[in-house]
Amino acid sequence: MTLVVILVSVAIAVGLVGIIVPLLPGSLLVAVAIAVWAAALGETGGWVVLALCLALIGIGVVVKYLVPGRQLQRSGVPNRTLLIGAVAGVVGFFVVPVIGLPLGFVAGVYGAEWQRRSRTEAWPATVNAVKAIGLGILIELGFTTAAAATWALGVVLT
């Protein structure tokens, strides 16, 4: 195992964690790490593996937004509410270390829905928004993990 493979493995692991804990652009980090490996390898097999991995990550990013977006449309949660939740999450990240991002997001979505709807309807809408975001994270994690597994298979076969 070469130093490049070890460093790319670490970058992929950090990228996968970055999907679950949204501090890093996880999928992008994984894609760049695999591209570095393919460039260092310099063989056709590496470029084929890179193309497959980029296709998996690209599909994952598209599906990540389509499926939860439809779920949110059905539940009546507008994009404005998610934007308010995202801004509150970023503020929460700096106010309360580690857990401030999810707390701020939930509080922001709840506050936006409380203002838009009634108090009794705000919490179910908040739960729907959190479920949709969680589903998006799982979709991205699944496709990026498949790309990482494809890369690992490519390392073994090349």
JSON list of C-alpha atoms in Angstrom, two decimals:
[
{"chain": "A", "resi": 1, "resn": "MET", "atom": "CA", "xyz": [0.00, 0.00, 0.00]},
{"chain": "A", "resi": 2, "resn": "THR", "atom": "CA", "xyz": [1.47, 3.33, -1.05]},
{"chain": "A", "resi": 3, "resn": "LEU", "atom": "CA", "xyz": [1.41, 6.62, 0.81]},
{"chain": "A", "resi": 4, "resn": "VAL", "atom": "CA", "xyz": [-1.09, 8.01, -1.73]},
{"chain": "A", "resi": 5, "resn": "VAL", "atom": "CA", "xyz": [-3.52, 5.17, -1.02]},
{"chain": "A", "resi": 6, "resn": "ILE", "atom": "CA", "xyz": [-3.22, 5.73, 2.72]},
{"chain": "A", "resi": 7, "resn": "LEU", "atom": "CA", "xyz": [-3.76, 9.50, 2.43]},
{"chain": "A", "resi": 8, "resn": "VAL", "atom": "CA", "xyz": [-6.69, 9.02, 0.05]},
{"chain": "A", "resi": 9, "resn": "SER", "atom": "CA", "xyz": [-8.20, 6.47, 2.45]},
{"chain": "A", "resi": 10, "resn": "VAL", "atom": "CA", "xyz": [-7.98, 8.99, 5.29]},
{"chain": "A", "resi": 11, "resn": "ALA", "atom": "CA", "xyz": [-9.49, 11.73, 3.11]},
{"chain": "A", "resi": 12, "resn": "ILE", "atom": "CA", "xyz": [-12.36, 9.41, 2.12]},
{"chain": "A", "resi": 13, "resn": "ALA", "atom": "CA", "xyz": [-13.01, 8.52, 5.75]},
{"chain": "A", "resi": 14, "resn": "VAL", "atom": "CA", "xyz": [-13.03, 12.21, 6.71]},
{"chain": "A", "resi": 15, "resn": "GLY", "atom": "CA", "xyz": [-15.35, 12.93, 3.78]},
{"chain": "A", "resi": 16, "resn": "LEU", "atom": "CA", "xyz": [-17.80, 10.23, 4.88]},
{"chain": "A", "resi": 17, "resn": "VAL", "atom": "CA", "xyz": [-17.82, 11.65, 8.40]},
{"chain": "A", "resi": 18, "resn": "GLY", "atom": "CA", "xyz": [-18.31, 15.09, 6.86]},
{"chain": "A", "resi": 19, "resn": "ILE", "atom": "CA", "xyz": [-21.57, 13.92, 5.32]},
{"chain": "A", "resi": 20, "resn": "ILE", "atom": "CA", "xyz": [-22.98, 12.88, 8.68]},
{"chain": "A", "resi": 21, "resn": "VAL", "atom": "CA", "xyz": [-21.54, 15.84, 10.60]},
{"chain": "A", "resi": 22, "resn": "PRO", "atom": "CA", "xyz": [-21.94, 18.64, 8.07]},
{"chain": "A", "resi": 23, "resn": "LEU", "atom": "CA", "xyz": [-18.74, 20.50, 8.83]},
{"chain": "A", "resi": 24, "resn": "LEU", "atom": "CA", "xyz": [-16.97, 19.50, 5.62]},
{"chain": "A", "resi": 25, "resn": "PRO", "atom": "CA", "xyz": [-18.19, 19.09, 2.05]},
{"chain": "A", "resi": 26, "resn": "GLY", "atom": "CA", "xyz": [-18.13, 15.29, 2.35]},
{"chain": "A", "resi": 27, "resn": "SER", "atom": "CA", "xyz": [-18.96, 14.16, -1.18]},
{"chain": "A", "resi": 28, "resn": "LEU", "atom": "CA", "xyz": [-16.68, 16.75, -2.72]},
{"chain": "A", "resi": 29, "resn": "LEU", "atom": "CA", "xyz": [-13.80, 15.69, -0.47]},
{"chain": "A", "resi": 30, "resn": "VAL", "atom": "CA", "xyz": [-14.29, 12.04, -1.45]},
{"chain": "A", "resi": 31, "resn": "ALA", "atom": "CA", "xyz": [-14.44, 12.93, -5.16]},
{"chain": "A", "resi": 32, "resn": "VAL", "atom": "CA", "xyz": [-11.28, 15.04, -4.98]},
{"chain": "A", "resi": 33, "resn": "ALA", "atom": "CA", "xyz": [-9.44, 12.34, -3.02]},
{"chain": "A", "resi": 34, "resn": "ILE", "atom": "CA", "xyz": [-10.31, 9.70, -5.62]},
{"chain": "A", "resi": 35, "resn": "ALA", "atom": "CA", "xyz": [-9.28, 12.09, -8.42]},
{"chain": "A", "resi": 36, "resn": "VAL", "atom": "CA", "xyz": [-5.90, 12.57, -6.71]},
{"chain": "A", "resi": 37, "resn": "TRP", "atom": "CA", "xyz": [-5.49, 8.79, -6.53]},
{"chain": "A", "resi": 38, "resn": "ALA", "atom": "CA", "xyz": [-6.40, 8.39, -10.22]},
{"chain": "A", "resi": 39, "resn": "ALA", "atom": "CA", "xyz": [-3.95, 11.11, -11.23]},
{"chain": "A", "resi": 40, "resn": "ALA", "atom": "CA", "xyz": [-1.18, 9.59, -9.08]},
{"chain": "A", "resi": 41, "resn": "LEU", "atom": "CA", "xyz": [-1.88, 6.15, -10.54]},
{"chain": "A", "resi": 42, "resn": "GLY", "atom": "CA", "xyz": [-1.88, 7.51, -14.08]},
{"chain": "A", "resi": 43, "resn": "GLU", "atom": "CA", "xyz": [-3.41, 4.40, -15.61]},
{"chain": "A", "resi": 44, "resn": "THR", "atom": "CA", "xyz": [-6.61, 3.82, -17.55]},
{"chain": "A", "resi": 45, "resn": "GLY", "atom": "CA", "xyz": [-8.01, 1.68, -14.75]},
{"chain": "A", "resi": 46, "resn": "GLY", "atom": "CA", "xyz": [-7.70, 4.55, -12.30]},
{"chain": "A", "resi": 47, "resn": "TRP", "atom": "CA", "xyz": [-9.55, 6.92, -14.62]},
{"chain": "A", "resi": 48, "resn": "VAL", "atom": "CA", "xyz": [-12.32, 4.36, -15.15]},
{"chain": "A", "resi": 49, "resn": "VAL", "atom": "CA", "xyz": [-12.69, 3.97, -11.39]},
{"chain": "A", "resi": 50, "resn": "LEU", "atom": "CA", "xyz": [-12.77, 7.76, -11.02]},
{"chain": "A", "resi": 51, "resn": "ALA", "atom": "CA", "xyz": [-15.50, 8.04, -13.67]},
{"chain": "A", "resi": 52, "resn": "LEU", "atom": "CA", "xyz": [-17.61, 5.40, -11.92]},
{"chain": "A", "resi": 53, "resn": "CYS", "atom": "CA", "xyz": [-17.12, 7.07, -8.55]},
{"chain": "A", "resi": 54, "resn": "LEU", "atom": "CA", "xyz": [-17.98, 10.51, -9.90]},
{"chain": "A", "resi": 55, "resn": "ALA", "atom": "CA", "xyz": [-21.12, 9.08, -11.51]},
{"chain": "A", "resi": 56, "resn": "LEU", "atom": "CA", "xyz": [-22.19, 7.52, -8.20]},
{"chain": "A", "resi": 57, "resn": "ILE", "atom": "CA", "xyz": [-21.51, 10.72, -6.25]},
{"chain": "A", "resi": 58, "resn": "GLY", "atom": "CA", "xyz": [-23.26, 12.84, -8.89]},
{"chain": "A", "resi": 59, "resn": "ILE", "atom": "CA", "xyz": [-26.35, 10.63, -8.85]},
{"chain": "A", "resi": 60, "resn": "GLY", "atom": "CA", "xyz": [-26.33, 10.76, -5.06]},
{"chain": "A", "resi": 61, "resn": "VAL", "atom": "CA", "xyz": [-26.22, 14.55, -5.01]},
{"chain": "A", "resi": 62, "resn": "VAL", "atom": "CA", "xyz": [-29.13, 14.81, -7.45]},
{"chain": "A", "resi": 63, "resn": "VAL", "atom": "CA", "xyz": [-31.25, 12.22, -5.61]},
{"chain": "A", "resi": 64, "resn": "LYS", "atom": "CA", "xyz": [-30.33, 13.84, -2.28]},
{"chain": "A", "resi": 65, "resn": "TYR", "atom": "CA", "xyz": [-32.22, 16.97, -3.33]},
{"chain": "A", "resi": 66, "resn": "LEU", "atom": "CA", "xyz": [-35.03, 15.43, -5.37]},
{"chain": "A", "resi": 67, "resn": "VAL", "atom": "CA", "xyz": [-36.43, 12.87, -2.92]},
{"chain": "A", "resi": 68, "resn": "PRO", "atom": "CA", "xyz": [-36.49, 15.04, 0.23]},
{"chain": "A", "resi": 69, "resn": "GLY", "atom": "CA", "xyz": [-37.68, 18.01, -1.84]},
{"chain": "A", "resi": 70, "resn": "ARG", "atom": "CA", "xyz": [-40.75, 16.09, -2.96]},
{"chain": "A", "resi": 71, "resn": "GLN", "atom": "CA", "xyz": [-41.37, 14.96, 0.61]},
{"chain": "A", "resi": 72, "resn": "LEU", "atom": "CA", "xyz": [-41.21, 18.57, 1.80]},
{"chain": "A", "resi": 73, "resn": "GLN", "atom": "CA", "xyz": [-43.55, 19.75, -0.96]},
{"chain": "A", "resi": 74, "resn": "ARG", "atom": "CA", "xyz": [-46.10, 17.13, 0.04]},
{"chain": "A", "resi": 75, "resn": "SER", "atom": "CA", "xyz": [-45.91, 18.20, 3.67]},
{"chain": "A", "resi": 76, "resn": "GLY", "atom": "CA", "xyz": [-46.21, 21.89, 2.75]},
{"chain": "A", "resi": 77, "resn": "VAL", "atom": "CA", "xyz": [-42.85, 23.06, 4.11]},
{"chain": "A", "resi": 78, "resn": "PRO", "atom": "CA", "xyz": [-41.51, 25.85, 1.84]},
{"chain": "A", "resi": 79, "resn": "ASN", "atom": "CA", "xyz": [-37.88, 26.44, 0.92]},
{"chain": "A", "resi": 80, "resn": "ARG", "atom": "CA", "xyz": [-37.98, 29.71, 2.88]},
{"chain": "A", "resi": 81, "resn": "THR", "atom": "CA", "xyz": [-38.43, 27.71, 6.09]},
{"chain": "A", "resi": 82, "resn": "LEU", "atom": "CA", "xyz": [-35.40, 25.55, 5.27]},
{"chain": "A", "resi": 83, "resn": "LEU", "atom": "CA", "xyz": [-33.35, 28.65, 4.52]},
{"chain": "A", "resi": 84, "resn": "ILE", "atom": "CA", "xyz": [-34.27, 30.15, 7.88]},
{"chain": "A", "resi": 85, "resn": "GLY", "atom": "CA", "xyz": [-33.38, 26.83, 9.53]},
{"chain": "A", "resi": 86, "resn": "ALA", "atom": "CA", "xyz": [-30.02, 26.73, 7.75]},
{"chain": "A", "resi": 87, "resn": "VAL", "atom": "CA", "xyz": [-29.15, 30.28, 8.82]},
{"chain": "A", "resi": 88, "resn": "ALA", "atom": "CA", "xyz": [-30.19, 29.52, 12.40]},
{"chain": "A", "resi": 89, "resn": "GLY", "atom": "CA", "xyz": [-28.10, 26.34, 12.24]},
{"chain": "A", "resi": 90, "resn": "VAL", "atom": "CA", "xyz": [-24.99, 28.26, 11.19]},
{"chain": "A", "resi": 91, "resn": "VAL", "atom": "CA", "xyz": [-25.55, 30.77, 13.99]},
{"chain": "A", "resi": 92, "resn": "GLY", "atom": "CA", "xyz": [-26.14, 27.90, 16.42]},
{"chain": "A", "resi": 93, "resn": "PHE", "atom": "CA", "xyz": [-22.91, 26.26, 15.29]},
{"chain": "A", "resi": 94, "resn": "PHE", "atom": "CA", "xyz": [-20.94, 29.26, 16.51]},
{"chain": "A", "resi": 95, "resn": "VAL", "atom": "CA", "xyz": [-23.01, 29.87, 19.65]},
{"chain": "A", "resi": 96, "resn": "VAL", "atom": "CA", "xyz": [-23.13, 26.29, 20.98]},
{"chain": "A", "resi": 97, "resn": "PRO", "atom": "CA", "xyz": [-20.14, 24.20, 19.87]},
{"chain": "A", "resi": 98, "resn": "VAL", "atom": "CA", "xyz": [-20.76, 20.72, 18.43]},
{"chain": "A", "resi": 99, "resn": "ILE", "atom": "CA", "xyz": [-24.55, 20.49, 18.89]},
{"chain": "A", "resi": 100, "resn": "GLY", "atom": "CA", "xyz": [-25.43, 24.06, 17.90]},
{"chain": "A", "resi": 101, "resn": "LEU", "atom": "CA", "xyz": [-25.89, 23.27, 14.20]},
{"chain": "A", "resi": 102, "resn": "PRO", "atom": "CA", "xyz": [-28.73, 20.76, 14.57]},
{"chain": "A", "resi": 103, "resn": "LEU", "atom": "CA", "xyz": [-30.27, 22.68, 17.48]},
{"chain": "A", "resi": 104, "resn": "GLY", "atom": "CA", "xyz": [-30.21, 25.93, 15.53]},
{"chain": "A", "resi": 105, "resn": "PHE", "atom": "CA", "xyz": [-31.67, 24.25, 12.46]},
{"chain": "A", "resi": 106, "resn": "VAL", "atom": "CA", "xyz": [-34.57, 22.73, 14.39]},
{"chain": "A", "resi": 107, "resn": "ALA", "atom": "CA", "xyz": [-35.21, 25.98, 16.28]},
{"chain": "A", "resi": 108, "resn": "GLY", "atom": "CA", "xyz": [-35.10, 28.00, 13.05]},
{"chain": "A", "resi": 109, "resn": "VAL", "atom": "CA", "xyz": [-37.49, 25.70, 11.22]},
{"chain": "A", "resi": 110, "resn": "TYR", "atom": "CA", "xyz": [-39.84, 25.60, 14.19]},
{"chain": "A", "resi": 111, "resn": "GLY", "atom": "CA", "xyz": [-39.79, 29.38, 14.54]},
{"chain": "A", "resi": 112, "resn": "ALA", "atom": "CA", "xyz": [-40.42, 29.92, 10.83]},
{"chain": "A", "resi": 113, "resn": "GLU", "atom": "CA", "xyz": [-43.28, 27.44, 10.80]},
{"chain": "A", "resi": 114, "resn": "TRP", "atom": "CA", "xyz": [-44.75, 28.86, 14.01]},
{"chain": "A", "resi": 115, "resn": "GLN", "atom": "CA", "xyz": [-44.79, 32.28, 12.41]},
{"chain": "A", "resi": 116, "resn": "ARG", "atom": "CA", "xyz": [-46.26, 30.90, 9.17]},
{"chain": "A", "resi": 117, "resn": "ARG", "atom": "CA", "xyz": [-48.77, 28.47, 10.65]},
{"chain": "A", "resi": 118, "resn": "SER", "atom": "CA", "xyz": [-50.20, 27.95, 14.10]},
{"chain": "A", "resi": 119, "resn": "ARG", "atom": "CA", "xyz": [-48.33, 26.62, 17.11]},
{"chain": "A", "resi": 120, "resn": "THR", "atom": "CA", "xyz": [-50.04, 23.22, 16.84]},
{"chain": "A", "resi": 121, "resn": "GLU", "atom": "CA", "xyz": [-49.05, 22.83, 13.17]},
{"chain": "A", "resi": 122, "resn": "ALA", "atom": "CA", "xyz": [-45.47, 24.07, 13.57]},
{"chain": "A", "resi": 123, "resn": "TRP", "atom": "CA", "xyz": [-44.06, 21.01, 15.31]},
{"chain": "A", "resi": 124, "resn": "PRO", "atom": "CA", "xyz": [-45.32, 18.40, 12.78]},
{"chain": "A", "resi": 125, "resn": "ALA", "atom": "CA", "xyz": [-43.91, 20.55, 9.97]},
{"chain": "A", "resi": 126, "resn": "THR", "atom": "CA", "xyz": [-40.59, 20.76, 11.82]},
{"chain": "A", "resi": 127, "resn": "VAL", "atom": "CA", "xyz": [-40.51, 16.98, 12.23]},
{"chain": "A", "resi": 128, "resn": "ASN", "atom": "CA", "xyz": [-41.20, 16.57, 8.49]},
{"chain": "A", "resi": 129, "resn": "ALA", "atom": "CA", "xyz": [-38.35, 18.97, 7.65]},
{"chain": "A", "resi": 130, "resn": "VAL", "atom": "CA", "xyz": [-35.91, 17.16, 9.94]},
{"chain": "A", "resi": 131, "resn": "LYS", "atom": "CA", "xyz": [-36.93, 13.77, 8.49]},
{"chain": "A", "resi": 132, "resn": "ALA", "atom": "CA", "xyz": [-36.40, 15.09, 4.96]},
{"chain": "A", "resi": 133, "resn": "ILE", "atom": "CA", "xyz": [-32.95, 16.47, 5.82]},
{"chain": "A", "resi": 134, "resn": "GLY", "atom": "CA", "xyz": [-32.06, 13.16, 7.49]},
{"chain": "A", "resi": 135, "resn": "LEU", "atom": "CA", "xyz": [-33.22, 11.25, 4.42]},
{"chain": "A", "resi": 136, "resn": "GLY", "atom": "CA", "xyz": [-31.06, 13.48, 2.23]},
{"chain": "A", "resi": 137, "resn": "ILE", "atom": "CA", "xyz": [-28.04, 12.80, 4.43]},
{"chain": "A", "resi": 138, "resn": "LEU", "atom": "CA", "xyz": [-28.66, 9.04, 4.25]},
{"chain": "A", "resi": 139, "resn": "ILE", "atom": "CA", "xyz": [-29.00, 9.16, 0.47]},
{"chain": "A", "resi": 140, "resn": "GLU", "atom": "CA", "xyz": [-25.76, 11.11, 0.08]},
{"chain": "A", "resi": 141, "resn": "LEU", "atom": "CA", "xyz": [-23.98, 8.82, 2.53]},
{"chain": "A", "resi": 142, "resn": "GLY", "atom": "CA", "xyz": [-25.19, 5.71, 0.70]},
{"chain": "A", "resi": 143, "resn": "PHE", "atom": "CA", "xyz": [-24.06, 6.84, -2.74]},
{"chain": "A", "resi": 144, "resn": "THR", "atom": "CA", "xyz": [-20.75, 8.21, -1.48]},
{"chain": "A", "resi": 145, "resn": "THR", "atom": "CA", "xyz": [-20.09, 4.99, 0.44]},
{"chain": "A", "resi": 146, "resn": "ALA", "atom": "CA", "xyz": [-20.78, 3.07, -2.78]},
{"chain": "A", "resi": 147, "resn": "ALA", "atom": "CA", "xyz": [-18.22, 5.31, -4.51]},
{"chain": "A", "resi": 148, "resn": "ALA", "atom": "CA", "xyz": [-15.71, 4.63, -1.73]},
{"chain": "A", "resi": 149, "resn": "ALA", "atom": "CA", "xyz": [-16.29, 0.89, -2.08]},
{"chain": "A", "resi": 150, "resn": "THR", "atom": "CA", "xyz": [-15.83, 1.19, -5.85]},
{"chain": "A", "resi": 151, "resn": "TRP", "atom": "CA", "xyz": [-12.55, 2.99, -5.24]},
{"chain": "A", "resi": 152, "resn": "ALA", "atom": "CA", "xyz": [-11.41, 0.29, -2.77]},
{"chain": "A", "resi": 153, "resn": "LEU", "atom": "CA", "xyz": [-12.19, -2.38, -5.36]},
{"chain": "A", "resi": 154, "resn": "GLY", "atom": "CA", "xyz": [-10.29, -0.33, -7.94]},
{"chain": "A", "resi": 155, "resn": "VAL", "atom": "CA", "xyz": [-7.26, -0.17, -5.62]},
{"chain": "A", "resi": 156, "resn": "VAL", "atom": "CA", "xyz": [-7.30, -3.94, -5.27]},
{"chain": "A", "resi": 157, "resn": "LEU", "atom": "CA", "xyz": [-7.74, -4.58, -9.00]},
{"chain": "A", "resi": 158, "resn": "THR", "atom": "CA", "xyz": [-5.20, -2.04, -10.30]}
]
